[in-house]
Amino acid sequence: MHGTIDSTKDLGRAVVAARLAHGMTQSQLAAALGLTQRYVSELETGKSRTLSPKLFDLLDQLGIQLSFRIATDD
């Protein structure tokens, strides 16, 4: 799976897809990274307070496009 990331919601959808592709729950991912499940949930829904929508405005202004490709063990 692959796509572009133009917003915090797009980033969240990519995180969800990658987490599910790796067979992990939010709690498992959070524990593996030393984060809270709430942080992972907020990131996945595009509501993370640590990521500003202005970041994506900045990237757009500079002509930077983020993309993702989910790497699996298959």
PDB file of C-alpha atoms in Angstrom:
ATOM      1  CA  MET A   1       0.000   0.000   0.000  1.00  0.00           C
ATOM      2  CA  HIS A   2       1.215   3.498  -0.760  1.00  0.00           C
ATOM      3  CA  GLY A   3      -0.062   7.047  -1.097  1.00  0.00           C
ATOM      4  CA  THR A   4       0.584  10.684  -0.406  1.00  0.00           C
ATOM      5  CA  ILE A   5       0.347  12.534   2.875  1.00  0.00           C
ATOM      6  CA  ASP A   6      -1.118  16.019   2.571  1.00  0.00           C
ATOM      7  CA  SER A   7      -2.614  16.482   6.043  1.00  0.00           C
ATOM      8  CA  THR A   8      -2.592  15.189   9.597  1.00  0.00           C
ATOM      9  CA  LYS A   9      -5.597  13.013   8.688  1.00  0.00           C
ATOM     10  CA  ASP A  10      -3.664  11.458   5.788  1.00  0.00           C
ATOM     11  CA  LEU A  11      -0.766  10.753   8.138  1.00  0.00           C
ATOM     12  CA  GLY A  12      -3.175   9.157  10.595  1.00  0.00           C
ATOM     13  CA  ARG A  13      -4.659   6.921   7.908  1.00  0.00           C
ATOM     14  CA  ALA A  14      -1.153   5.816   6.895  1.00  0.00           C
ATOM     15  CA  VAL A  15      -0.304   4.980  10.511  1.00  0.00           C
ATOM     16  CA  VAL A  16      -3.512   2.959  10.892  1.00  0.00           C
ATOM     17  CA  ALA A  17      -2.861   1.043   7.681  1.00  0.00           C
ATOM     18  CA  ALA A  18       0.729   0.279   8.652  1.00  0.00           C
ATOM     19  CA  ARG A  19      -0.231  -0.735  12.194  1.00  0.00           C
ATOM     20  CA  LEU A  20      -2.908  -3.095  10.909  1.00  0.00           C
ATOM     21  CA  ALA A  21      -0.572  -4.501   8.248  1.00  0.00           C
ATOM     22  CA  HIS A  22       1.802  -5.398  11.080  1.00  0.00           C
ATOM     23  CA  GLY A  23      -1.023  -6.978  13.084  1.00  0.00           C
ATOM     24  CA  MET A  24      -0.706  -4.572  15.994  1.00  0.00           C
ATOM     25  CA  THR A  25      -3.258  -2.913  18.230  1.00  0.00           C
ATOM     26  CA  GLN A  26      -2.902   0.697  19.271  1.00  0.00           C
ATOM     27  CA  SER A  27      -1.869  -0.479  22.726  1.00  0.00           C
ATOM     28  CA  GLN A  28       0.809  -2.789  21.342  1.00  0.00           C
ATOM     29  CA  LEU A  29       2.247  -0.040  19.148  1.00  0.00           C
ATOM     30  CA  ALA A  30       2.209   2.432  22.006  1.00  0.00           C
ATOM     31  CA  ALA A  31       3.948  -0.015  24.340  1.00  0.00           C
ATOM     32  CA  ALA A  32       6.622  -0.816  21.743  1.00  0.00           C
ATOM     33  CA  LEU A  33       7.417   2.895  21.415  1.00  0.00           C
ATOM     34  CA  GLY A  34       6.999   3.954  25.033  1.00  0.00           C
ATOM     35  CA  LEU A  35       3.947   6.056  24.171  1.00  0.00           C
ATOM     36  CA  THR A  36       0.399   6.082  25.467  1.00  0.00           C
ATOM     37  CA  GLN A  37      -2.453   4.449  23.598  1.00  0.00           C
ATOM     38  CA  ARG A  38      -4.179   7.842  23.673  1.00  0.00           C
ATOM     39  CA  TYR A  39      -1.264   9.435  21.781  1.00  0.00           C
ATOM     40  CA  VAL A  40      -1.454   6.740  19.086  1.00  0.00           C
ATOM     41  CA  SER A  41      -5.224   7.199  18.858  1.00  0.00           C
ATOM     42  CA  GLU A  42      -4.914  10.980  18.490  1.00  0.00           C
ATOM     43  CA  LEU A  43      -2.230  10.575  15.835  1.00  0.00           C
ATOM     44  CA  GLU A  44      -4.365   8.099  13.897  1.00  0.00           C
ATOM     45  CA  THR A  45      -7.396  10.405  13.939  1.00  0.00           C
ATOM     46  CA  GLY A  46      -5.389  13.461  12.901  1.00  0.00           C
ATOM     47  CA  LYS A  47      -5.985  15.140  16.266  1.00  0.00           C
ATOM     48  CA  SER A  48      -2.450  14.976  17.618  1.00  0.00           C
ATOM     49  CA  ARG A  49      -1.461  18.169  19.377  1.00  0.00           C
ATOM     50  CA  THR A  50       2.169  17.550  18.470  1.00  0.00           C
ATOM     51  CA  LEU A  51       1.494  17.918  14.739  1.00  0.00           C
ATOM     52  CA  SER A  52       0.196  21.203  13.427  1.00  0.00           C
ATOM     53  CA  PRO A  53      -1.816  21.421  10.223  1.00  0.00           C
ATOM     54  CA  LYS A  54       0.460  24.407   9.479  1.00  0.00           C
ATOM     55  CA  LEU A  55       3.278  21.907   8.949  1.00  0.00           C
ATOM     56  CA  PHE A  56       1.519  20.695   5.823  1.00  0.00           C
ATOM     57  CA  ASP A  57       0.977  24.280   4.644  1.00  0.00           C
ATOM     58  CA  LEU A  58       4.713  24.853   5.032  1.00  0.00           C
ATOM     59  CA  LEU A  59       5.582  21.693   3.096  1.00  0.00           C
ATOM     60  CA  ASP A  60       3.146  22.642   0.341  1.00  0.00           C
ATOM     61  CA  GLN A  61       4.582  26.151   0.085  1.00  0.00           C
ATOM     62  CA  LEU A  62       8.076  24.689  -0.336  1.00  0.00           C
ATOM     63  CA  GLY A  63       6.940  22.097  -2.870  1.00  0.00           C
ATOM     64  CA  ILE A  64       7.660  19.163  -0.560  1.00  0.00           C
ATOM     65  CA  GLN A  65       5.372  16.160  -0.947  1.00  0.00           C
ATOM     66  CA  LEU A  66       5.363  13.374   1.602  1.00  0.00           C
ATOM     67  CA  SER A  67       4.486   9.874   0.543  1.00  0.00           C
ATOM     68  CA  PHE A  68       4.352   6.489   2.204  1.00  0.00           C
ATOM     69  CA  ARG A  69       4.826   2.875   1.308  1.00  0.00           C
ATOM     70  CA  ILE A  70       4.030   0.211   3.865  1.00  0.00           C
ATOM     71  CA  ALA A  71       6.836  -2.303   4.099  1.00  0.00           C
ATOM     72  CA  THR A  72       5.732  -5.698   5.366  1.00  0.00           C
ATOM     73  CA  ASP A  73       7.679  -8.819   6.182  1.00  0.00           C
ATOM     74  CA  ASP A  74       6.024 -10.714   3.297  1.00  0.00           C
TER      75      ASP A  74
END
